Amino acid sequence: MQKIIVELDLPNERCKQKAMKSVSGLSGVVSVSIDMKDMILTVIGDVDPILVVKKLRRHCGTTVVSVGPAKEPEKTKEEPKKEEPKKKNPKVLNRIIIICLHHLTITVCLKKILIHVNNMLKIIVSLDLHDDRCKQKAMRSVTGISGVDSISVDMKDKKLTVIGDVDATLIVKKLRRHCHTTIVSVGPAKEPEKKKEEPKKEEPKKVDPKKEEPKKIVYDPVVDAYRAYNPQMITYYQSVEENPNACVIC
């Protein structure tokens, strides 16, 4: 498994779709993702880097950035340095306020951009993939949809993960032309970070020396007095025939 990173010259969204579609159709590709900000395409899979570059250069300028193993060695986590609080410049703030007041269209455009960024979704679907050919068809059909930024396939669990500003129903509609498809989950691309709750320190209870627990008085167990009765006399009758040696009173 290799991780191939290339830099592309993408003028528009149409070229991005063509580039992703051409790479996802190659045998052995597991994951394809693109960063439109830095114009970088990342391909993960058992595929020849030269073949990837050859396919991409049919649509746009391509430069190889790096080729290496898919899993990078784990790096020791460095403690984040505490940033010193920066002093605010009051002059700059005043200028920003003036621009916002006089150019209302700028604020409206910024809001639209922010809303567009926040609509990034992570869609996971379950596929009925029989072989590598079905996987290539599924990836090619999804990469042709506008707004897709990343796509990856897990052949073990038979799941396809798509990240981008795209409708989930459109993805399922495209995939059902090739294989049976079921939506597993649809949610935001980046999950909100949960704040770790610090465990509350239990304060030791203060014991007042004055207040002492009252001593419990324990009494000796009382013996129940019962009236004593003499045992009852029991008489037994016995015939002479049974015991001839017994005394006989005439």
Short mmCIF file of C-alpha atoms in Angstrom, two decimals:
data_model
loop_
_atom_site.label_atom_id
_atom_site.label_comp_id
_atom_site.label_asym_id
_atom_site.label_seq_id
_atom_site.Cartn_x
_atom_site.Cartn_y
_atom_site.Cartn_z
CA MET A 1 0.00 0.00 0.00
CA GLN A 2 1.41 3.37 -1.09
CA LYS A 3 0.48 6.96 -0.37
CA ILE A 4 0.95 9.14 -3.46
CA ILE A 5 0.69 12.94 -3.13
CA VAL A 6 0.63 15.05 -6.30
CA GLU A 7 0.14 18.75 -6.96
CA LEU A 8 -2.41 19.67 -9.63
CA ASP A 9 -3.23 22.76 -11.65
CA LEU A 10 -7.04 22.78 -11.33
CA PRO A 11 -8.74 25.86 -12.78
CA ASN A 12 -12.33 24.86 -11.91
CA GLU A 13 -14.66 22.24 -10.40
CA ARG A 14 -15.03 20.36 -13.69
CA CYS A 15 -11.30 19.63 -13.88
CA LYS A 16 -11.38 18.39 -10.27
CA GLN A 17 -14.14 15.90 -11.14
CA LYS A 18 -12.23 14.65 -14.19
CA ALA A 19 -9.03 14.19 -12.18
CA MET A 20 -10.72 12.24 -9.38
CA LYS A 21 -12.70 10.13 -11.84
CA SER A 22 -9.60 9.18 -13.86
CA VAL A 23 -7.64 8.12 -10.75
CA SER A 24 -10.49 6.25 -9.04
CA GLY A 25 -10.87 4.06 -12.13
CA LEU A 26 -7.38 2.56 -11.65
CA SER A 27 -7.11 -0.95 -10.23
CA GLY A 28 -5.85 -1.09 -6.64
CA VAL A 29 -6.94 2.40 -5.57
CA VAL A 30 -8.53 2.39 -2.10
CA SER A 31 -8.85 6.10 -1.25
CA VAL A 32 -8.82 9.38 -3.21
CA SER A 33 -8.97 12.81 -1.56
CA ILE A 34 -8.33 16.33 -2.82
CA ASP A 35 -7.50 19.61 -1.10
CA MET A 36 -8.73 22.47 -3.28
CA LYS A 37 -7.00 25.04 -1.08
CA ASP A 38 -3.48 23.70 -1.72
CA MET A 39 -4.39 21.93 -5.01
CA ILE A 40 -3.07 18.59 -3.72
CA LEU A 41 -4.47 15.15 -4.58
CA THR A 42 -3.78 12.18 -2.26
CA VAL A 43 -4.12 8.61 -3.55
CA ILE A 44 -3.83 5.53 -1.30
CA GLY A 45 -3.62 2.03 -2.71
CA ASP A 46 -1.50 -0.62 -4.40
CA VAL A 47 -0.97 1.33 -7.63
CA ASP A 48 1.96 2.55 -9.76
CA PRO A 49 2.70 6.31 -9.19
CA ILE A 50 3.78 6.75 -12.81
CA LEU A 51 0.41 5.42 -14.01
CA VAL A 52 -1.39 7.86 -11.71
CA VAL A 53 0.60 10.84 -13.03
CA LYS A 54 0.10 9.68 -16.63
CA LYS A 55 -3.69 9.59 -16.15
CA LEU A 56 -3.81 13.00 -14.47
CA ARG A 57 -1.64 14.79 -17.06
CA ARG A 58 -4.34 14.16 -19.66
CA HIS A 59 -6.54 16.69 -17.85
CA CYS A 60 -4.21 19.13 -16.01
CA GLY A 61 -0.64 19.89 -15.02
CA THR A 62 0.63 17.35 -12.48
CA THR A 63 3.72 17.31 -10.26
CA VAL A 64 4.70 14.50 -7.88
CA VAL A 65 5.15 15.79 -4.32
CA SER A 66 5.88 12.57 -2.42
CA VAL A 67 5.55 8.78 -2.64
CA GLY A 68 5.77 6.62 0.47
CA PRO A 69 4.11 3.97 2.61
CA ALA A 70 0.44 4.46 3.44
CA LYS A 71 0.91 4.27 7.22
CA GLU A 72 3.39 6.77 8.61
CA PRO A 73 5.33 5.93 11.79
CA GLU A 74 3.73 7.31 14.93
CA LYS A 75 5.38 10.47 16.18
CA THR A 76 5.70 11.35 19.82
CA LYS A 77 3.19 13.94 20.80
CA GLU A 78 4.77 17.26 21.65
CA GLU A 79 3.24 19.41 24.31
CA PRO A 80 1.57 22.45 22.74
CA LYS A 81 3.30 25.68 23.57
CA LYS A 82 1.25 28.25 25.34
CA GLU A 83 0.66 31.20 23.06
CA GLU A 84 1.14 34.59 24.58
CA PRO A 85 -1.93 36.82 24.37
CA LYS A 86 -1.52 39.32 21.56
CA LYS A 87 -2.25 42.93 22.18
CA LYS A 88 -5.18 44.17 20.18
CA ASN A 89 -4.61 47.15 17.95
CA PRO A 90 -7.56 49.54 18.32
CA LYS A 91 -6.81 51.24 14.99
CA VAL A 92 -7.20 48.02 13.01
CA LEU A 93 -10.53 47.24 14.69
CA ASN A 94 -11.87 50.67 13.81
CA ARG A 95 -10.96 50.18 10.17
CA ILE A 96 -12.67 46.80 10.04
CA ILE A 97 -15.86 48.25 11.51
CA ILE A 98 -15.87 51.07 8.96
CA ILE A 99 -15.43 48.64 6.06
CA CYS A 100 -18.30 46.45 7.26
CA LEU A 101 -20.61 49.44 7.61
CA HIS A 102 -19.87 50.93 4.21
CA HIS A 103 -19.63 47.66 2.28
CA LEU A 104 -22.60 45.57 3.29
CA THR A 105 -22.13 43.27 0.29
CA ILE A 106 -18.79 42.08 1.67
CA THR A 107 -20.39 40.82 4.88
CA VAL A 108 -23.12 39.05 2.93
CA CYS A 109 -20.54 37.26 0.75
CA LEU A 110 -18.55 36.19 3.80
CA LYS A 111 -21.67 34.71 5.37
CA LYS A 112 -22.38 32.72 2.22
CA ILE A 113 -18.83 31.33 2.22
CA LEU A 114 -19.04 30.31 5.87
CA ILE A 115 -22.38 28.57 5.32
CA HIS A 116 -20.95 26.70 2.36
CA VAL A 117 -17.98 25.44 4.38
CA ASN A 118 -20.19 24.29 7.26
CA ASN A 119 -22.31 22.11 4.91
CA MET A 120 -19.52 19.54 4.47
CA LEU A 121 -20.98 16.08 5.14
CA LYS A 122 -19.53 12.65 5.83
CA ILE A 123 -21.68 9.99 4.16
CA ILE A 124 -21.11 6.27 4.81
CA VAL A 125 -22.92 3.71 2.65
CA SER A 126 -22.87 -0.09 2.61
CA LEU A 127 -22.28 -1.73 -0.78
CA ASP A 128 -22.64 -5.24 -2.16
CA LEU A 129 -19.24 -5.43 -3.90
CA HIS A 130 -18.27 -8.73 -5.53
CA ASP A 131 -14.87 -7.89 -7.01
CA ASP A 132 -12.40 -5.09 -7.79
CA ARG A 133 -14.24 -4.22 -11.01
CA CYS A 134 -17.42 -3.32 -9.09
CA LYS A 135 -15.34 -1.22 -6.69
CA GLN A 136 -13.84 0.79 -9.58
CA LYS A 137 -17.28 1.41 -11.10
CA ALA A 138 -18.67 2.58 -7.76
CA MET A 139 -15.78 4.98 -7.13
CA ARG A 140 -15.92 6.41 -10.65
CA SER A 141 -19.66 7.02 -10.45
CA VAL A 142 -19.33 8.94 -7.15
CA THR A 143 -16.29 11.01 -8.13
CA GLY A 144 -18.26 12.39 -11.06
CA ILE A 145 -20.66 14.19 -8.66
CA SER A 146 -19.99 17.88 -8.06
CA GLY A 147 -18.85 18.74 -4.52
CA VAL A 148 -17.08 15.47 -3.63
CA ASP A 149 -13.71 16.11 -1.92
CA SER A 150 -12.76 12.68 -0.60
CA ILE A 151 -13.77 9.08 -1.27
CA SER A 152 -12.52 5.84 0.27
CA VAL A 153 -13.57 2.17 0.15
CA ASP A 154 -13.17 -0.49 2.84
CA MET A 155 -13.37 -3.83 1.03
CA LYS A 156 -13.33 -5.75 4.31
CA ASP A 157 -16.54 -4.19 5.66
CA LYS A 158 -17.82 -3.27 2.15
CA LYS A 159 -18.36 0.38 3.07
CA LEU A 160 -17.85 3.54 1.01
CA THR A 161 -17.08 6.85 2.75
CA VAL A 162 -17.68 10.14 0.91
CA ILE A 163 -16.78 13.60 2.25
CA GLY A 164 -18.00 16.76 0.56
CA ASP A 165 -20.86 19.18 -0.02
CA VAL A 166 -23.14 16.71 -1.78
CA ASP A 167 -26.62 15.21 -1.42
CA ALA A 168 -26.71 11.69 0.08
CA THR A 169 -29.70 10.62 -2.04
CA LEU A 170 -27.81 11.54 -5.22
CA ILE A 171 -24.89 9.33 -4.19
CA VAL A 172 -27.19 6.37 -3.47
CA LYS A 173 -29.00 6.89 -6.78
CA LYS A 174 -25.69 6.77 -8.68
CA LEU A 175 -24.39 3.71 -6.82
CA ARG A 176 -27.58 1.66 -7.20
CA ARG A 177 -26.96 1.53 -10.95
CA HIS A 178 -24.02 -0.79 -10.24
CA CYS A 179 -24.76 -2.58 -6.95
CA HIS A 180 -27.11 -2.78 -3.97
CA THR A 181 -26.58 0.29 -1.72
CA THR A 182 -27.77 1.14 1.80
CA ILE A 183 -27.11 4.35 3.76
CA VAL A 184 -25.30 3.66 7.05
CA SER A 185 -24.87 7.20 8.41
CA VAL A 186 -24.94 10.85 7.34
CA GLY A 187 -23.38 13.55 9.52
CA PRO A 188 -20.98 16.49 9.64
CA ALA A 189 -17.49 15.94 8.26
CA LYS A 190 -15.81 17.16 11.43
CA GLU A 191 -17.34 16.08 14.71
CA PRO A 192 -17.36 18.74 17.43
CA GLU A 193 -14.61 18.24 19.96
CA LYS A 194 -15.93 17.19 23.33
CA LYS A 195 -14.47 18.98 26.29
CA LYS A 196 -13.01 16.65 28.86
CA GLU A 197 -14.69 17.16 32.18
CA GLU A 198 -12.22 17.46 35.00
CA PRO A 199 -13.03 15.19 37.95
CA LYS A 200 -14.21 17.17 40.93
CA LYS A 201 -11.92 17.00 43.92
CA GLU A 202 -13.69 15.75 47.00
CA GLU A 203 -13.07 18.06 49.91
CA PRO A 204 -12.36 16.30 53.23
CA LYS A 205 -15.21 16.71 55.68
CA LYS A 206 -14.36 18.82 58.69
CA VAL A 207 -15.12 17.12 62.02
CA ASP A 208 -16.01 19.47 64.86
CA PRO A 209 -14.29 18.45 68.08
CA LYS A 210 -17.20 19.72 70.16
CA LYS A 211 -19.82 17.60 68.47
CA GLU A 212 -19.31 14.02 69.53
CA GLU A 213 -21.56 11.14 68.66
CA PRO A 214 -23.82 10.12 71.61
CA LYS A 215 -22.84 6.83 73.18
CA LYS A 216 -25.36 4.05 72.80
CA ILE A 217 -26.45 2.39 76.07
CA VAL A 218 -26.39 -1.40 75.81
CA TYR A 219 -28.41 -3.34 78.41
CA ASP A 220 -27.78 -6.93 79.48
CA PRO A 221 -30.29 -9.40 78.06
CA VAL A 222 -33.14 -10.16 80.51
CA VAL A 223 -33.72 -13.83 81.29
CA ASP A 224 -37.38 -14.74 80.82
CA ALA A 225 -38.80 -16.18 84.05
CA TYR A 226 -41.05 -19.19 83.51
CA ARG A 227 -43.00 -21.19 86.18
CA ALA A 228 -41.46 -24.59 86.85
CA TYR A 229 -43.71 -27.67 86.58
CA ASN A 230 -42.98 -31.15 87.95
CA PRO A 231 -42.79 -33.88 85.37
CA GLN A 232 -45.96 -35.89 84.90
CA MET A 233 -46.07 -39.40 86.31
CA ILE A 234 -46.60 -41.96 83.62
CA THR A 235 -47.80 -45.46 84.47
CA TYR A 236 -47.09 -48.47 82.36
CA TYR A 237 -49.22 -51.66 82.52
CA GLN A 238 -47.64 -55.00 81.86
CA SER A 239 -49.17 -58.50 81.87
CA VAL A 240 -47.72 -61.38 83.91
CA GLU A 241 -47.49 -63.57 80.89
CA GLU A 242 -45.08 -61.21 79.21
CA ASN A 243 -42.81 -60.90 82.24
CA PRO A 244 -43.20 -63.85 84.70
CA ASN A 245 -40.34 -62.62 86.96
CA ALA A 246 -42.11 -59.39 87.88
CA CYS A 247 -43.67 -58.83 91.28
CA VAL A 248 -47.33 -59.63 91.61
CA ILE A 249 -49.60 -57.90 94.07
CA CYS A 250 -52.56 -60.04 95.05
#
